Amino acid sequence: MNIILIGAQGSGKGTQAELLSQVFGVRHVASGDLFRKALQEKTTFGLQAQGYIERGELVPDEITVAMVLHCIEEPESSNGVVLDGFPRTLAQAQALDNELQRIGRQIDATVYLNVSHDELLTRLAGRYICHAHQHVYHVKFRPPKVAGICDLDGSELYQRSDDKGEAIEKRLNIFFHETMQVLDYYRQQQKLSEVDADPGVKQVQAALMNQLASHMERVK
Ligand code: AMP
């Protein structure tokens, strides 16, 4: 089972992708997390991507596609993946399809988590993540038990530099201009469903499971 979750930064797709990966027993592959890990470890992908990430810009397709496809082809991904943050451009979506076809796999479903622009700004401005595993918190909607510390692993929480100031607007603009083409691509393939992701985590998860179940029923 290979699923793509598409949503702007702050749409909650990381949280929902993690839940889906547990439900279906497939690997959660988040391109942003892969880049942040690569940056921390100073790998070639990390060093190539650093400037783009700091400026809130998309990393060029050649680098991103190579990094994510490498992860999809690892043995841990053999049961399937929930892709989060990838593909974000048409070229990435096409490269993904070509590679999956080559290895005898395919995308089964794509879900767009739709959140209003104002709600996204509020969510992003209060978002903190942990150093060790990138668990996500929010000062208002999901505060940690002890301020500044991750409930799950005790590591320190920090606000991403690209969740501040101009970088937020830039990232949202890129999403609404560039990534919308990716939605059209999967809509044409009749693989796209949409979920209103303004409500809380539980409600969105229920809607997401419903959409996936009815999509799977349609294509059976
Ligand atoms: P995210 O955590 O998904 O917001 O990603 C953080 C940053 O990583 C983005 O602002 C981009 O610089 C880079 N990035 C993540 N995924 C992609 C992608 N699919 N294409 C290009 N750049 C990406």
PDB file of C-alpha atoms and ligand atoms in Angstrom:
ATOM      1  CA  MET A   1       0.000   0.000   0.000  1.00  0.00           C
ATOM      2  CA  ASN A   2       1.520   3.324  -1.093  1.00  0.00           C
ATOM      3  CA  ILE A   3      -0.293   6.498  -0.058  1.00  0.00           C
ATOM      4  CA  ILE A   4       0.515  10.165  -0.574  1.00  0.00           C
ATOM      5  CA  LEU A   5      -0.686  12.840   1.843  1.00  0.00           C
ATOM      6  CA  ILE A   6      -0.649  16.306   0.346  1.00  0.00           C
ATOM      7  CA  GLY A   7      -1.183  19.390   2.458  1.00  0.00           C
ATOM      8  CA  ALA A   8       0.364  22.753   3.173  1.00  0.00           C
ATOM      9  CA  GLN A   9       2.837  23.182   6.013  1.00  0.00           C
ATOM     10  CA  GLY A  10       0.740  23.124   9.191  1.00  0.00           C
ATOM     11  CA  SER A  11      -2.062  21.033   7.676  1.00  0.00           C
ATOM     12  CA  GLY A  12      -1.283  18.239  10.146  1.00  0.00           C
ATOM     13  CA  LYS A  13      -0.102  15.840   7.471  1.00  0.00           C
ATOM     14  CA  GLY A  14       2.892  14.693   9.537  1.00  0.00           C
ATOM     15  CA  THR A  15       0.610  13.672  12.414  1.00  0.00           C
ATOM     16  CA  GLN A  16      -1.900  11.983  10.102  1.00  0.00           C
ATOM     17  CA  ALA A  17       0.848  10.250   8.111  1.00  0.00           C
ATOM     18  CA  GLU A  18       2.246   8.791  11.337  1.00  0.00           C
ATOM     19  CA  LEU A  19      -1.220   7.488  12.313  1.00  0.00           C
ATOM     20  CA  LEU A  20      -1.766   5.968   8.853  1.00  0.00           C
ATOM     21  CA  SER A  21       1.632   4.308   8.939  1.00  0.00           C
ATOM     22  CA  GLN A  22       0.649   2.608  12.226  1.00  0.00           C
ATOM     23  CA  VAL A  23      -2.795   1.550  10.926  1.00  0.00           C
ATOM     24  CA  PHE A  24      -1.479   0.058   7.673  1.00  0.00           C
ATOM     25  CA  GLY A  25       1.929  -1.117   8.933  1.00  0.00           C
ATOM     26  CA  VAL A  26       3.790   0.860   6.291  1.00  0.00           C
ATOM     27  CA  ARG A  27       6.735   3.258   6.579  1.00  0.00           C
ATOM     28  CA  HIS A  28       6.196   6.991   7.097  1.00  0.00           C
ATOM     29  CA  VAL A  29       8.510   8.823   4.682  1.00  0.00           C
ATOM     30  CA  ALA A  30       8.610  12.595   5.263  1.00  0.00           C
ATOM     31  CA  SER A  31      10.917  14.432   2.871  1.00  0.00           C
ATOM     32  CA  GLY A  32      11.315  17.401   5.270  1.00  0.00           C
ATOM     33  CA  ASP A  33      12.389  15.037   8.102  1.00  0.00           C
ATOM     34  CA  LEU A  34      14.825  13.275   5.755  1.00  0.00           C
ATOM     35  CA  PHE A  35      16.356  16.633   4.842  1.00  0.00           C
ATOM     36  CA  ARG A  36      16.596  17.791   8.480  1.00  0.00           C
ATOM     37  CA  LYS A  37      18.291  14.506   9.440  1.00  0.00           C
ATOM     38  CA  ALA A  38      20.654  14.822   6.471  1.00  0.00           C
ATOM     39  CA  LEU A  39      21.479  18.379   7.601  1.00  0.00           C
ATOM     40  CA  GLN A  40      22.187  17.282  11.186  1.00  0.00           C
ATOM     41  CA  GLU A  41      24.400  14.471   9.916  1.00  0.00           C
ATOM     42  CA  LYS A  42      26.025  16.732   7.293  1.00  0.00           C
ATOM     43  CA  THR A  43      25.537  14.169   4.518  1.00  0.00           C
ATOM     44  CA  THR A  44      25.895  15.152   0.849  1.00  0.00           C
ATOM     45  CA  PHE A  45      22.109  15.517   0.479  1.00  0.00           C
ATOM     46  CA  GLY A  46      22.055  17.698   3.625  1.00  0.00           C
ATOM     47  CA  LEU A  47      24.855  19.970   2.491  1.00  0.00           C
ATOM     48  CA  GLN A  48      23.355  20.342  -1.000  1.00  0.00           C
ATOM     49  CA  ALA A  49      19.934  21.205   0.461  1.00  0.00           C
ATOM     50  CA  GLN A  50      20.942  23.485   3.360  1.00  0.00           C
ATOM     51  CA  GLY A  51      20.682  26.909   1.678  1.00  0.00           C
ATOM     52  CA  TYR A  52      17.310  26.161   0.078  1.00  0.00           C
ATOM     53  CA  ILE A  53      15.821  24.908   3.350  1.00  0.00           C
ATOM     54  CA  GLU A  54      17.054  27.926   5.312  1.00  0.00           C
ATOM     55  CA  ARG A  55      15.524  30.284   2.759  1.00  0.00           C
ATOM     56  CA  GLY A  56      12.210  28.370   2.815  1.00  0.00           C
ATOM     57  CA  GLU A  57      12.634  27.402  -0.863  1.00  0.00           C
ATOM     58  CA  LEU A  58      12.108  24.056  -2.514  1.00  0.00           C
ATOM     59  CA  VAL A  59      15.257  21.962  -2.853  1.00  0.00           C
ATOM     60  CA  PRO A  60      15.910  21.229  -6.574  1.00  0.00           C
ATOM     61  CA  ASP A  61      14.078  18.190  -7.930  1.00  0.00           C
ATOM     62  CA  GLU A  62      17.252  16.177  -8.780  1.00  0.00           C
ATOM     63  CA  ILE A  63      18.407  16.211  -5.142  1.00  0.00           C
ATOM     64  CA  THR A  64      14.943  15.641  -3.614  1.00  0.00           C
ATOM     65  CA  VAL A  65      13.924  12.856  -5.993  1.00  0.00           C
ATOM     66  CA  ALA A  66      17.217  10.995  -5.510  1.00  0.00           C
ATOM     67  CA  MET A  67      16.937  11.181  -1.706  1.00  0.00           C
ATOM     68  CA  VAL A  68      13.280  10.092  -1.457  1.00  0.00           C
ATOM     69  CA  LEU A  69      13.497   7.313  -4.065  1.00  0.00           C
ATOM     70  CA  HIS A  70      16.529   5.934  -2.276  1.00  0.00           C
ATOM     71  CA  CYS A  71      14.422   5.724   0.902  1.00  0.00           C
ATOM     72  CA  ILE A  72      11.451   4.105  -0.902  1.00  0.00           C
ATOM     73  CA  GLU A  73      13.736   1.394  -2.266  1.00  0.00           C
ATOM     74  CA  GLU A  74      15.138   0.443   1.133  1.00  0.00           C
ATOM     75  CA  PRO A  75      13.924  -2.899   2.589  1.00  0.00           C
ATOM     76  CA  GLU A  76      12.028  -1.050   5.402  1.00  0.00           C
ATOM     77  CA  SER A  77       9.729   0.373   2.700  1.00  0.00           C
ATOM     78  CA  SER A  78       8.907  -2.945   1.055  1.00  0.00           C
ATOM     79  CA  ASN A  79       5.403  -3.155   2.675  1.00  0.00           C
ATOM     80  CA  GLY A  80       4.619   0.295   1.332  1.00  0.00           C
ATOM     81  CA  VAL A  81       4.940   3.923   2.354  1.00  0.00           C
ATOM     82  CA  VAL A  82       2.949   6.938   3.444  1.00  0.00           C
ATOM     83  CA  LEU A  83       4.612   9.838   1.653  1.00  0.00           C
ATOM     84  CA  ASP A  84       4.474  13.182   3.441  1.00  0.00           C
ATOM     85  CA  GLY A  85       5.845  16.332   1.778  1.00  0.00           C
ATOM     86  CA  PHE A  86       6.731  14.531  -1.447  1.00  0.00           C
ATOM     87  CA  PRO A  87       5.966  14.932  -4.329  1.00  0.00           C
ATOM     88  CA  ARG A  88       5.674  18.704  -4.231  1.00  0.00           C
ATOM     89  CA  THR A  89       6.225  19.448  -7.947  1.00  0.00           C
ATOM     90  CA  LEU A  90       4.887  17.899 -11.126  1.00  0.00           C
ATOM     91  CA  ALA A  91       8.388  16.709 -12.086  1.00  0.00           C
ATOM     92  CA  GLN A  92       8.698  14.921  -8.715  1.00  0.00           C
ATOM     93  CA  ALA A  93       5.297  13.236  -9.183  1.00  0.00           C
ATOM     94  CA  GLN A  94       6.277  12.035 -12.657  1.00  0.00           C
ATOM     95  CA  ALA A  95       9.695  10.786 -11.478  1.00  0.00           C
ATOM     96  CA  LEU A  96       7.992   8.932  -8.615  1.00  0.00           C
ATOM     97  CA  ASP A  97       5.495   7.219 -10.946  1.00  0.00           C
ATOM     98  CA  ASN A  98       8.256   6.199 -13.375  1.00  0.00           C
ATOM     99  CA  GLU A  99      10.397   4.711 -10.654  1.00  0.00           C
ATOM    100  CA  LEU A 100       7.496   2.890  -8.953  1.00  0.00           C
ATOM    101  CA  GLN A 101       6.457   1.438 -12.302  1.00  0.00           C
ATOM    102  CA  ARG A 102      10.036   0.247 -12.873  1.00  0.00           C
ATOM    103  CA  ILE A 103      10.026  -1.666  -9.570  1.00  0.00           C
ATOM    104  CA  GLY A 104       6.486  -3.035 -10.063  1.00  0.00           C
ATOM    105  CA  ARG A 105       4.715  -0.806  -7.536  1.00  0.00           C
ATOM    106  CA  GLN A 106       2.270   2.071  -7.765  1.00  0.00           C
ATOM    107  CA  ILE A 107       0.593   4.859  -5.818  1.00  0.00           C
ATOM    108  CA  ASP A 108      -2.734   3.516  -4.532  1.00  0.00           C
ATOM    109  CA  ALA A 109      -4.280   6.706  -3.188  1.00  0.00           C
ATOM    110  CA  THR A 110      -3.543  10.386  -2.690  1.00  0.00           C
ATOM    111  CA  VAL A 111      -5.337  12.523  -0.119  1.00  0.00           C
ATOM    112  CA  TYR A 112      -5.318  16.313   0.039  1.00  0.00           C
ATOM    113  CA  LEU A 113      -5.652  17.741   3.572  1.00  0.00           C
ATOM    114  CA  ASN A 114      -7.366  21.061   2.961  1.00  0.00           C
ATOM    115  CA  VAL A 115      -6.843  23.815   5.574  1.00  0.00           C
ATOM    116  CA  SER A 116      -7.648  27.518   5.235  1.00  0.00           C
ATOM    117  CA  HIS A 117      -4.725  29.937   4.832  1.00  0.00           C
ATOM    118  CA  ASP A 118      -5.426  31.814   8.122  1.00  0.00           C
ATOM    119  CA  GLU A 119      -5.609  28.602  10.110  1.00  0.00           C
ATOM    120  CA  LEU A 120      -2.258  27.516   8.610  1.00  0.00           C
ATOM    121  CA  LEU A 121      -0.564  30.747   9.723  1.00  0.00           C
ATOM    122  CA  THR A 122      -1.834  30.292  13.312  1.00  0.00           C
ATOM    123  CA  ARG A 123      -0.730  26.676  13.438  1.00  0.00           C
ATOM    124  CA  LEU A 124       2.751  27.319  12.014  1.00  0.00           C
ATOM    125  CA  ALA A 125       3.516  30.289  14.253  1.00  0.00           C
ATOM    126  CA  GLY A 126       2.955  28.154  17.416  1.00  0.00           C
ATOM    127  CA  ARG A 127       4.618  24.952  16.229  1.00  0.00           C
ATOM    128  CA  TYR A 128       7.630  23.415  18.013  1.00  0.00           C
ATOM    129  CA  ILE A 129       9.439  20.171  17.243  1.00  0.00           C
ATOM    130  CA  CYS A 130      11.796  18.007  19.257  1.00  0.00           C
ATOM    131  CA  HIS A 131      15.486  17.689  18.472  1.00  0.00           C
ATOM    132  CA  ALA A 132      15.690  13.916  18.774  1.00  0.00           C
ATOM    133  CA  HIS A 133      12.771  12.638  16.656  1.00  0.00           C
ATOM    134  CA  GLN A 134      10.937  15.684  15.288  1.00  0.00           C
ATOM    135  CA  HIS A 135       7.788  15.018  17.337  1.00  0.00           C
ATOM    136  CA  VAL A 136       5.458  17.960  16.790  1.00  0.00           C
ATOM    137  CA  TYR A 137       3.902  20.212  19.494  1.00  0.00           C
ATOM    138  CA  HIS A 138       1.897  23.420  19.481  1.00  0.00           C
ATOM    139  CA  VAL A 139       1.876  26.075  22.200  1.00  0.00           C
ATOM    140  CA  LYS A 140      -1.929  26.215  22.135  1.00  0.00           C
ATOM    141  CA  PHE A 141      -3.320  23.055  20.493  1.00  0.00           C
ATOM    142  CA  ARG A 142      -0.834  20.430  21.682  1.00  0.00           C
ATOM    143  CA  PRO A 143       1.391  21.777  24.478  1.00  0.00           C
ATOM    144  CA  PRO A 144       4.026  19.463  25.985  1.00  0.00           C
ATOM    145  CA  LYS A 145       3.555  18.405  29.639  1.00  0.00           C
ATOM    146  CA  VAL A 146       6.760  20.253  30.604  1.00  0.00           C
ATOM    147  CA  ALA A 147       7.406  23.478  28.682  1.00  0.00           C
ATOM    148  CA  GLY A 148      10.205  23.125  26.127  1.00  0.00           C
ATOM    149  CA  ILE A 149      10.629  19.339  26.590  1.00  0.00           C
ATOM    150  CA  CYS A 150       9.357  16.473  24.401  1.00  0.00           C
ATOM    151  CA  ASP A 151       6.858  14.215  26.265  1.00  0.00           C
ATOM    152  CA  LEU A 152       8.012  11.179  24.310  1.00  0.00           C
ATOM    153  CA  ASP A 153      11.796  11.284  24.424  1.00  0.00           C
ATOM    154  CA  GLY A 154      12.737  14.141  26.806  1.00  0.00           C
ATOM    155  CA  SER A 155      14.685  16.059  24.172  1.00  0.00           C
ATOM    156  CA  GLU A 156      14.526  19.844  23.867  1.00  0.00           C
ATOM    157  CA  LEU A 157      11.872  21.481  21.701  1.00  0.00           C
ATOM    158  CA  TYR A 158      12.730  24.170  19.166  1.00  0.00           C
ATOM    159  CA  GLN A 159      10.967  26.320  16.621  1.00  0.00           C
ATOM    160  CA  ARG A 160      12.119  25.645  13.066  1.00  0.00           C
ATOM    161  CA  SER A 161      13.829  28.667  11.501  1.00  0.00           C
ATOM    162  CA  ASP A 162      11.587  28.237   8.444  1.00  0.00           C
ATOM    163  CA  ASP A 163       8.435  28.424  10.658  1.00  0.00           C
ATOM    164  CA  LYS A 164       9.282  32.051  11.426  1.00  0.00           C
ATOM    165  CA  GLY A 165       8.752  35.381   9.663  1.00  0.00           C
ATOM    166  CA  GLU A 166       9.049  35.630   5.897  1.00  0.00           C
ATOM    167  CA  ALA A 167       9.944  31.969   5.374  1.00  0.00           C
ATOM    168  CA  ILE A 168       6.412  30.905   6.437  1.00  0.00           C
ATOM    169  CA  GLU A 169       4.717  33.069   3.810  1.00  0.00           C
ATOM    170  CA  LYS A 170       7.235  31.991   1.187  1.00  0.00           C
ATOM    171  CA  ARG A 171       6.646  28.293   1.923  1.00  0.00           C
ATOM    172  CA  LEU A 172       2.868  28.706   1.844  1.00  0.00           C
ATOM    173  CA  ASN A 173       3.058  30.622  -1.450  1.00  0.00           C
ATOM    174  CA  ILE A 174       5.162  27.865  -2.978  1.00  0.00           C
ATOM    175  CA  PHE A 175       2.644  25.304  -1.780  1.00  0.00           C
ATOM    176  CA  PHE A 176      -0.376  27.101  -3.198  1.00  0.00           C
ATOM    177  CA  HIS A 177       1.337  27.788  -6.549  1.00  0.00           C
ATOM    178  CA  GLU A 178       3.527  24.755  -7.190  1.00  0.00           C
ATOM    179  CA  THR A 179       1.964  21.870  -5.322  1.00  0.00           C
ATOM    180  CA  MET A 180      -1.528  22.532  -6.634  1.00  0.00           C
ATOM    181  CA  GLN A 181      -0.289  21.139  -9.979  1.00  0.00           C
ATOM    182  CA  VAL A 182       0.466  17.894  -8.204  1.00  0.00           C
ATOM    183  CA  LEU A 183      -3.176  17.712  -7.089  1.00  0.00           C
ATOM    184  CA  ASP A 184      -4.304  18.071 -10.720  1.00  0.00           C
ATOM    185  CA  TYR A 185      -1.906  15.313 -11.748  1.00  0.00           C
ATOM    186  CA  TYR A 186      -3.437  12.805  -9.303  1.00  0.00           C
ATOM    187  CA  ARG A 187      -6.979  14.066  -9.949  1.00  0.00           C
ATOM    188  CA  GLN A 188      -6.501  13.176 -13.625  1.00  0.00           C
ATOM    189  CA  GLN A 189      -5.407   9.696 -12.568  1.00  0.00           C
ATOM    190  CA  GLN A 190      -8.553   9.464 -10.379  1.00  0.00           C
ATOM    191  CA  LYS A 191      -6.438   8.833  -7.327  1.00  0.00           C
ATOM    192  CA  LEU A 192      -7.228  12.025  -5.419  1.00  0.00           C
ATOM    193  CA  SER A 193      -9.559  12.431  -2.432  1.00  0.00           C
ATOM    194  CA  GLU A 194      -9.935  15.499  -0.253  1.00  0.00           C
ATOM    195  CA  VAL A 195     -10.431  15.893   3.498  1.00  0.00           C
ATOM    196  CA  ASP A 196     -11.328  19.070   5.392  1.00  0.00           C
ATOM    197  CA  ALA A 197      -8.409  19.260   7.823  1.00  0.00           C
ATOM    198  CA  ASP A 198      -9.544  22.313   9.828  1.00  0.00           C
ATOM    199  CA  PRO A 199     -11.025  20.202  12.716  1.00  0.00           C
ATOM    200  CA  GLY A 200      -8.980  18.352  15.368  1.00  0.00           C
ATOM    201  CA  VAL A 201      -6.680  15.351  14.868  1.00  0.00           C
ATOM    202  CA  LYS A 202      -9.257  12.634  15.720  1.00  0.00           C
ATOM    203  CA  GLN A 203     -11.970  14.001  13.423  1.00  0.00           C
ATOM    204  CA  VAL A 204      -9.523  14.439  10.553  1.00  0.00           C
ATOM    205  CA  GLN A 205      -8.207  10.914  11.030  1.00  0.00           C
ATOM    206  CA  ALA A 206     -11.746   9.490  10.903  1.00  0.00           C
ATOM    207  CA  ALA A 207     -12.503  11.441   7.708  1.00  0.00           C
ATOM    208  CA  LEU A 208      -9.208  10.327   6.195  1.00  0.00           C
ATOM    209  CA  MET A 209      -9.885   6.649   6.918  1.00  0.00           C
ATOM    210  CA  ASN A 210     -13.369   7.014   5.398  1.00  0.00           C
ATOM    211  CA  GLN A 211     -12.014   8.613   2.249  1.00  0.00           C
ATOM    212  CA  LEU A 212      -9.366   5.926   1.854  1.00  0.00           C
ATOM    213  CA  ALA A 213     -11.885   3.133   2.421  1.00  0.00           C
ATOM    214  CA  SER A 214     -14.295   4.492  -0.176  1.00  0.00           C
ATOM    215  CA  HIS A 215     -11.467   5.122  -2.644  1.00  0.00           C
ATOM    216  CA  MET A 216     -10.236   1.532  -2.264  1.00  0.00           C
ATOM    217  CA  GLU A 217     -13.815   0.291  -2.733  1.00  0.00           C
ATOM    218  CA  ARG A 218     -14.137   2.287  -5.989  1.00  0.00           C
ATOM    219  CA  VAL A 219     -10.912   0.950  -7.508  1.00  0.00           C
ATOM    220  CA  LYS A 220     -11.410  -2.689  -6.404  1.00  0.00           C
TER     221      LYS A 220
HETATM  222  P1  AMP B   1       8.773  20.365   5.351  1.00  0.00           P
HETATM  223  O1  AMP B   1       9.181  19.886   6.703  1.00  0.00           O
HETATM  224  O2  AMP B   1       8.013  19.339   4.576  1.00  0.00           O
HETATM  225  O3  AMP B   1       8.090  21.689   5.380  1.00  0.00           O
HETATM  226  O4  AMP B   1      10.139  20.583   4.536  1.00  0.00           O
HETATM  227  C1  AMP B   1      11.132  21.474   4.986  1.00  0.00           C
HETATM  228  C2  AMP B   1      11.954  21.971   3.807  1.00  0.00           C
HETATM  229  O5  AMP B   1      12.588  20.847   3.157  1.00  0.00           O
HETATM  230  C3  AMP B   1      11.129  22.634   2.699  1.00  0.00           C
HETATM  231  O6  AMP B   1      10.861  24.007   2.955  1.00  0.00           O
HETATM  232  C4  AMP B   1      12.065  22.447   1.515  1.00  0.00           C
HETATM  233  O7  AMP B   1      13.164  23.345   1.576  1.00  0.00           O
HETATM  234  C5  AMP B   1      12.617  21.040   1.749  1.00  0.00           C
HETATM  235  N1  AMP B   1      11.734  20.015   1.119  1.00  0.00           N
HETATM  236  C6  AMP B   1      11.002  19.057   1.752  1.00  0.00           C
HETATM  237  N2  AMP B   1      10.329  18.300   0.866  1.00  0.00           N
HETATM  238  C7  AMP B   1      10.619  18.793  -0.355  1.00  0.00           C
HETATM  239  C8  AMP B   1      10.212  18.461  -1.670  1.00  0.00           C
HETATM  240  N3  AMP B   1       9.359  17.453  -1.919  1.00  0.00           N
HETATM  241  N4  AMP B   1      10.738  19.188  -2.704  1.00  0.00           N
HETATM  242  C9  AMP B   1      11.607  20.185  -2.484  1.00  0.00           C
HETATM  243  N5  AMP B   1      12.013  20.578  -1.265  1.00  0.00           N
HETATM  244  C10 AMP B   1      11.536  19.891  -0.192  1.00  0.00           C
END
